[in-house]
XYZ file of C-alpha atoms in Angstrom:
262
model
C 15.923 -30.263 7.020
C 16.382 -30.425 3.265
C 14.639 -32.992 1.071
C 14.566 -34.073 -2.595
C 11.889 -36.060 -4.399
C 10.660 -36.891 -7.900
C 7.003 -36.173 -8.635
C 5.185 -37.330 -11.758
C 2.642 -35.665 -14.001
C -0.322 -36.938 -11.958
C 1.167 -35.758 -8.638
C 2.418 -39.215 -7.676
C 5.634 -39.206 -5.657
C 7.935 -41.527 -7.626
C 11.082 -41.340 -5.493
C 12.346 -39.742 -2.306
C 16.010 -39.328 -1.412
C 18.157 -39.063 1.704
C 16.858 -36.249 3.902
C 19.490 -34.409 5.933
C 19.955 -31.343 8.087
C 22.133 -29.563 5.526
C 22.344 -31.811 2.468
C 20.000 -34.083 0.502
C 20.774 -36.732 -2.126
C 18.572 -38.762 -4.435
C 19.466 -41.643 -6.757
C 16.607 -42.190 -9.199
C 16.797 -45.574 -10.947
C 14.313 -45.085 -13.744
C 13.913 -43.283 -17.036
C 12.335 -39.836 -16.811
C 8.830 -39.502 -18.214
C 7.337 -36.315 -19.676
C 5.820 -34.303 -16.842
C 8.295 -35.471 -14.184
C 9.738 -32.826 -11.923
C 12.285 -32.566 -9.133
C 10.942 -31.036 -5.920
C 13.242 -29.552 -3.280
C 11.808 -28.814 0.171
C 13.648 -26.663 2.718
C 13.145 -25.942 6.419
C 12.271 -22.257 6.052
C 11.700 -19.505 3.505
C 14.537 -17.393 2.149
C 17.182 -20.090 1.852
C 20.284 -20.006 -0.363
C 21.064 -23.430 -1.801
C 23.608 -25.115 -4.057
C 21.899 -27.674 -6.294
C 22.768 -30.210 -8.952
C 19.591 -31.498 -10.573
C 21.454 -33.333 -13.365
C 24.809 -35.047 -12.917
C 26.025 -34.091 -16.431
C 25.589 -30.390 -15.560
C 27.340 -28.089 -13.125
C 25.921 -27.102 -9.755
C 24.075 -23.815 -9.289
C 23.840 -21.293 -6.458
C 20.183 -20.309 -6.141
C 17.899 -18.286 -3.890
C 14.585 -19.772 -2.739
C 12.069 -17.185 -1.437
C 9.587 -19.840 -0.331
C 10.109 -23.258 1.259
C 9.789 -25.443 -1.845
C 10.871 -25.314 -5.485
C 10.160 -27.326 -8.618
C 12.452 -28.139 -11.540
C 10.612 -29.635 -14.513
C 12.543 -32.270 -16.468
C 12.877 -30.879 -20.027
C 10.722 -32.962 -22.413
C 12.660 -35.573 -24.355
C 11.501 -34.174 -27.714
C 12.475 -30.572 -26.931
C 15.804 -30.148 -25.177
C 18.262 -29.249 -27.972
C 19.776 -26.562 -25.703
C 20.986 -29.243 -23.254
C 23.774 -31.784 -23.681
C 22.597 -35.025 -25.349
C 23.787 -36.768 -22.159
C 21.482 -34.764 -19.884
C 18.306 -36.282 -18.379
C 18.788 -39.591 -20.224
C 19.213 -43.174 -19.085
C 18.110 -45.158 -16.050
C 20.377 -43.728 -13.322
C 20.153 -40.119 -12.136
C 22.089 -38.601 -9.227
C 20.589 -35.432 -7.735
C 21.922 -33.403 -4.822
C 21.170 -30.195 -2.948
C 22.585 -28.473 0.116
C 22.348 -25.215 1.979
C 24.964 -22.699 0.830
C 27.742 -21.784 3.245
C 28.137 -18.282 4.638
C 31.228 -17.854 2.453
C 29.335 -18.857 -0.694
C 26.530 -16.445 0.153
C 28.727 -13.436 0.887
C 31.385 -13.719 -1.843
C 31.531 -11.716 -5.063
C 29.934 -13.713 -7.893
C 27.959 -13.662 -11.116
C 24.506 -13.171 -9.624
C 22.757 -13.955 -12.931
C 24.128 -17.489 -13.359
C 21.544 -20.278 -13.085
C 22.084 -23.382 -15.216
C 18.702 -24.779 -14.089
C 16.523 -21.822 -15.014
C 13.609 -22.565 -17.360
C 10.390 -21.041 -18.698
C 8.316 -22.745 -16.020
C 10.485 -21.474 -13.181
C 8.731 -19.199 -10.701
C 10.067 -20.661 -7.460
C 13.847 -20.032 -7.464
C 16.238 -17.353 -8.690
C 17.918 -15.926 -10.697
C 15.370 -16.194 -13.513
C 15.582 -14.909 -17.091
C 12.588 -14.018 -19.256
C 12.096 -12.142 -22.517
C 9.337 -10.518 -24.540
C 10.527 -12.354 -27.661
C 12.466 -15.542 -28.448
C 13.209 -16.495 -32.059
C 10.351 -18.684 -33.321
C 9.742 -19.822 -29.750
C 12.552 -22.367 -30.113
C 14.402 -23.712 -27.072
C 17.789 -22.993 -28.664
C 16.925 -19.264 -28.593
C 15.277 -19.095 -25.145
C 16.035 -16.425 -22.551
C 17.378 -18.989 -20.068
C 20.253 -19.737 -22.454
C 21.743 -16.318 -21.657
C 22.359 -17.277 -18.006
C 23.270 -20.967 -18.357
C 27.046 -20.461 -18.152
C 27.743 -21.741 -21.685
C 30.039 -19.440 -23.688
C 30.422 -21.310 -27.002
C 29.476 -18.594 -29.507
C 31.181 -19.446 -32.805
C 28.002 -21.037 -34.180
C 24.259 -20.997 -33.453
C 21.529 -23.514 -32.798
C 21.640 -26.626 -30.627
C 23.946 -27.309 -27.670
C 26.535 -26.010 -26.961
C 25.697 -23.010 -29.178
C 22.330 -22.055 -27.639
C 21.683 -18.320 -27.229
C 18.978 -15.737 -26.653
C 17.627 -14.917 -30.120
C 15.486 -11.815 -30.686
C 13.719 -12.727 -33.946
C 14.952 -9.459 -35.555
C 12.736 -7.484 -33.146
C 14.218 -4.036 -32.297
C 11.998 -3.921 -29.198
C 13.368 -7.163 -27.777
C 14.043 -7.048 -24.037
C 15.603 -9.527 -21.627
C 14.702 -9.377 -17.924
C 16.837 -10.840 -15.139
C 15.002 -11.241 -11.826
C 17.168 -11.954 -8.776
C 14.282 -12.607 -6.397
C 15.884 -10.531 -3.639
C 17.980 -7.359 -3.252
C 21.543 -7.545 -4.533
C 24.370 -5.024 -4.921
C 25.746 -4.961 -8.469
C 28.725 -3.103 -9.948
C 29.665 -4.841 -13.206
C 27.933 -6.183 -16.318
C 29.539 -8.560 -18.800
C 28.022 -9.414 -22.170
C 29.152 -12.168 -24.532
C 27.586 -11.693 -27.955
C 26.962 -14.572 -30.308
C 29.750 -14.381 -32.877
C 28.835 -16.733 -35.702
C 30.133 -14.239 -38.275
C 29.214 -13.571 -41.064
C 25.848 -15.172 -40.235
C 25.512 -12.950 -37.161
C 25.351 -9.234 -36.619
C 26.201 -7.509 -33.339
C 24.852 -4.640 -31.232
C 26.717 -1.363 -31.038
C 24.672 -0.144 -28.073
C 22.375 -1.540 -25.378
C 20.625 -0.113 -22.336
C 20.408 -1.699 -18.922
C 17.401 -0.428 -16.966
C 17.339 -1.242 -13.268
C 14.273 -1.555 -11.048
C 15.499 1.358 -8.896
C 14.732 3.661 -11.860
C 18.343 4.135 -12.984
C 19.938 3.033 -16.247
C 23.254 2.519 -18.025
C 24.064 2.635 -21.739
C 26.643 0.095 -22.859
C 28.764 0.609 -25.989
C 29.521 -2.717 -27.654
C 32.021 -3.961 -30.211
C 32.151 -6.758 -32.767
C 33.935 -9.377 -30.673
C 33.661 -13.009 -29.709
C 35.032 -12.264 -26.227
C 33.127 -11.153 -23.098
C 32.789 -7.362 -22.925
C 33.170 -5.834 -19.451
C 31.313 -2.774 -18.138
C 31.992 -1.242 -14.740
C 28.858 0.494 -13.477
C 27.911 2.575 -10.466
C 27.069 0.244 -7.585
C 23.341 0.036 -6.956
C 20.911 -2.070 -4.930
C 18.382 -3.809 -7.190
C 16.068 -6.815 -7.482
C 15.864 -6.950 -11.291
C 17.153 -5.414 -14.526
C 16.140 -5.246 -18.186
C 18.501 -5.371 -21.178
C 16.821 -3.472 -24.028
C 17.166 -0.774 -26.710
C 19.473 -3.091 -28.625
C 20.964 -1.156 -31.551
C 22.473 -3.396 -34.215
C 25.337 -2.486 -36.499
C 24.514 -1.217 -39.975
C 25.311 -3.127 -43.143
C 25.623 -6.492 -41.426
C 23.495 -9.602 -41.017
C 19.991 -9.183 -39.493
C 20.784 -11.730 -36.752
C 22.356 -10.326 -33.569
C 22.016 -12.553 -30.494
C 23.266 -12.894 -26.922
C 25.242 -15.867 -25.660
C 25.692 -14.779 -22.017
C 24.904 -11.932 -19.643
C 26.782 -11.765 -16.354
C 25.825 -9.473 -13.469
C 28.598 -9.271 -10.889
C 28.052 -8.235 -7.293
C 27.168 -9.407 -3.792
C 24.104 -10.070 -1.691
C 22.561 -6.919 -0.255
């Protein structure tokens, strides 16, 4: 069993979709209200699912440690890091299904989750940070794992990024919610030069106690780092050393963590 529904701010179930053994669909014929959320129920804990909570966005491979998850509709007055088409209008198509064995076992970017958000504590991967520039959505941690690589500017969609508010102690945490085997890191720096600076060095600290130091360059392209394979549940990107004599504004457009399920 897998089931989708829309729940409002006052816990009223506003819509329920087709409930299937392996796939669920929901067509919601109403405008979203602040406080609405999408609820996905599964048949057992520890499921891998492929979801599309918004038909203007791509699908996402996620891990669900419990039996139910919630995705909160971004408030209409604060979603500049989403497409202007997203979550608008009177017709919304939502779908979810259990991932296939092939999708679960294949090599992939384990950090990618286009539906991550601050409120997320029920599905993974999840990004969080100890600082986000001015607390603005366009500089939130979740932007670094949303699969958007446009980095020639900064600010609203499609140029959202993780901004560190000039804080040398800024740290970004990626939680996978389960054990994974990782062997490659890819970083895409924001490259709105000359407005932006860049980092020459960054550390990746893993929850197994190990670490890697990455040497970075001034580039608009993804930078690839092969690392020793390790089994982890989370990592922290920190000790971000910016280049001298440049702008005070380095930022991260995307972090990719490549590997397989453990």
